[in-house]
XYZ file of C-alpha atoms in Angstrom:
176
model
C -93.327 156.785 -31.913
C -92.170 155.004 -28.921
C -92.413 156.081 -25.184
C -89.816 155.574 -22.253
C -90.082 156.648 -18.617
C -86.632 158.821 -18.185
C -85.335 160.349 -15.114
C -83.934 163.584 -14.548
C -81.381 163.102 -12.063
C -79.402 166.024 -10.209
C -76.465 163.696 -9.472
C -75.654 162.414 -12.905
C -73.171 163.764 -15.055
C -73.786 161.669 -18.132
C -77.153 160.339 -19.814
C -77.682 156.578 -19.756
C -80.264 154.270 -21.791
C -81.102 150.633 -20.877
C -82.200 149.843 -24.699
C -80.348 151.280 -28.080
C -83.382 151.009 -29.724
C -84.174 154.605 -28.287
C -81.128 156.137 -30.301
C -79.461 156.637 -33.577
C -76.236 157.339 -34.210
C -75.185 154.507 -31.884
C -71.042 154.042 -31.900
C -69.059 151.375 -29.856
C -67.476 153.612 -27.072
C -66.027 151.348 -24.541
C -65.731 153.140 -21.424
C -66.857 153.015 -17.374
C -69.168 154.771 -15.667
C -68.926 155.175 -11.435
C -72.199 155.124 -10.188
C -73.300 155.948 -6.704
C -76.080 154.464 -4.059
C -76.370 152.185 -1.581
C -73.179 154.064 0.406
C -70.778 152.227 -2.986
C -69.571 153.465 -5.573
C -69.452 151.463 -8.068
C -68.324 151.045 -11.779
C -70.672 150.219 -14.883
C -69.302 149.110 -18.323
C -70.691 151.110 -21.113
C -69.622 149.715 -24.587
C -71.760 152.169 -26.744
C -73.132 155.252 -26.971
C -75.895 156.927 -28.708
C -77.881 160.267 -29.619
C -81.567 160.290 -27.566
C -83.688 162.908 -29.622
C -87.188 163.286 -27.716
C -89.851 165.461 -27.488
C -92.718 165.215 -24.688
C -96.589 165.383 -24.830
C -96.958 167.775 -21.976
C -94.473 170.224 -23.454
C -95.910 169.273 -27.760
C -93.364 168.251 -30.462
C -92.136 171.946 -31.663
C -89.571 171.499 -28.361
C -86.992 168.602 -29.438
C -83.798 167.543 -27.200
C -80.973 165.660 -28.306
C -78.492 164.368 -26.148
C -75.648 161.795 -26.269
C -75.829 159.097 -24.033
C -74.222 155.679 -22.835
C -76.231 152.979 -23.611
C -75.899 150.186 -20.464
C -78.682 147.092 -20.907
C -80.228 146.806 -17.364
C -78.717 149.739 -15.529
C -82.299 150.193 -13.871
C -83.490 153.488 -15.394
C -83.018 155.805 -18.191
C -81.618 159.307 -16.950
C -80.640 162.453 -18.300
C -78.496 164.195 -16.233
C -79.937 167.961 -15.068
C -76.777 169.381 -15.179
C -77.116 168.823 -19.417
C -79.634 171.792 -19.270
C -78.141 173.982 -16.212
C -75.321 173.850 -18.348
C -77.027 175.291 -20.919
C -78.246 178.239 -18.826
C -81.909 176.788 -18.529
C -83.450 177.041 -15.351
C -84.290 174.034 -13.271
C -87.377 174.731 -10.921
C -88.435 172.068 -8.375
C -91.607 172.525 -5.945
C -92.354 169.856 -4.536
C -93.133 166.991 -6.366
C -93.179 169.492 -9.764
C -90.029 169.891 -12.250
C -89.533 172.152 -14.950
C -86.902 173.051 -16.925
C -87.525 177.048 -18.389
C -85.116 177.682 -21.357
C -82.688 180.622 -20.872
C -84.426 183.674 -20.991
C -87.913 182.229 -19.178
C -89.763 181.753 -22.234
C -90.331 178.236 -22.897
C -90.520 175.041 -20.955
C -88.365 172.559 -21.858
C -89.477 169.945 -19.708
C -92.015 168.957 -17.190
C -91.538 165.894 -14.509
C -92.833 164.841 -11.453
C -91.774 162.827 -8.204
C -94.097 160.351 -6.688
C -96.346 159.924 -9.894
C -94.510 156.646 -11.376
C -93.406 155.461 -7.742
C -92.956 156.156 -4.278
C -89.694 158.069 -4.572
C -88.340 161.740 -5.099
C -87.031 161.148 -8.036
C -88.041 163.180 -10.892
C -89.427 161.056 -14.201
C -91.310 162.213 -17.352
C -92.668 160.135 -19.917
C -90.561 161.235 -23.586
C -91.463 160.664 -27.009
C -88.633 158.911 -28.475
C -87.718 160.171 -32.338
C -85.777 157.649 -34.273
C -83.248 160.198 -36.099
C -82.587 164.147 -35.739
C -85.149 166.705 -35.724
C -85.022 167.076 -40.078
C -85.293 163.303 -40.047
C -88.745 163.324 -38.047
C -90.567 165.351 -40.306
C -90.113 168.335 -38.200
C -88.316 170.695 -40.171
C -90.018 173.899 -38.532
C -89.054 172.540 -35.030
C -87.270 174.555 -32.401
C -84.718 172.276 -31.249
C -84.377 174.108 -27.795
C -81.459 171.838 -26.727
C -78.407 171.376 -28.996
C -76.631 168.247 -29.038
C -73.909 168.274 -27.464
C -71.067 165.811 -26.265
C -71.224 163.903 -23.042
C -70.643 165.160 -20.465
C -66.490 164.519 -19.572
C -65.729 163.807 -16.328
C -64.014 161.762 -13.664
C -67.126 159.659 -13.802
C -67.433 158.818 -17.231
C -63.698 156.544 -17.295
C -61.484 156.193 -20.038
C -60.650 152.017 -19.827
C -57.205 152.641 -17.992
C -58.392 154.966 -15.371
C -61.344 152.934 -14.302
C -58.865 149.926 -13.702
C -57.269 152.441 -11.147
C -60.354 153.562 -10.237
C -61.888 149.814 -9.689
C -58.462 148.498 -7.775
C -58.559 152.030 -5.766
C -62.194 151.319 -4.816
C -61.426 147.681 -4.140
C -58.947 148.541 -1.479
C -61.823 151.414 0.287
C -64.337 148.352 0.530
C -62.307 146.169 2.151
């Protein structure tokens, strides 16, 4: 299987990928996405979307997430937004530079990252097992996928083509 470095960001509302090669399912979906940082918003063409199915090695294989997500060639990281498992009613602990994500009830974690391990920021990264196809497809047919796919996330950040062209003249005219 392959490996990526993926961030779990509390800001994002939608999962992005730099490479389809990480999903299946991929599907033109031509769309914006307004990005933050650097005190600018700013918008990022998307023009397909995908399903990320991945497992970790600190968590083992029997917990499987899928997730759609817009696919953006060098956006600068892979994220999956934390609000895709608060959602969910998993829990999202954080001490210091620790993450884990407890599904609901407390039983099982989901997901384990850490800040400062793969740089010199607080952002939260794990290392994920990438799965080419769903859970049945992997050979995994007794897995617990703990995470059901759902769609992206819809919302004023992820742009239908027409409003980001309001969006991108709007923000044109706050920059100036």
């Amino acid at each position: 299987p392959d490996y990526a470095l993926i961030l779990i960001d509390g800001a994002s509302t939608v999962g992005v990928v730099q490479d389809e090669r990480l999903c299946y399912n991929v599907r033109l979906n031509d769309s914006f996405i307004k990005t933050g940082g650097e005190d600018k918003p700013t918008l990022v063409r998307s023009k397909k979307t995908g399903t990320l199915c991945f497992s970790t090695d600190e968590v083992g294989d029997n917990v499987v997430t899928e997730i759609d997500v817009r696919i953006v060639p060098g956006f600068g990281a892979n994220i999956i937004p934390e609000c895709f498992y608060l959602k969910k009613g998993c829990q999202v602990n954080k001490d210091g530079p620790r993450m884990e994500v407890i599904a609901p009830g407390g039983k099982r974690t989901l997901l384990k990252a850490e800040a400062l391990k793969h740089d010199n920021s607080w952002l939260f990264h794990t290392k994920i097992k990438v799965h080419h196809g769903p859970p049945k497809s992997i050979g995994r047919t007794n897995a617990t996928t703990a995470i059901d796919m759902v769609d992206c996330v819809q919302t004023t950040y992820n742009l239908p083509l027409t409003e980001a062209e309001e969006e991108k003249r709007s923000l044109s005219e706050t920059i100036r």
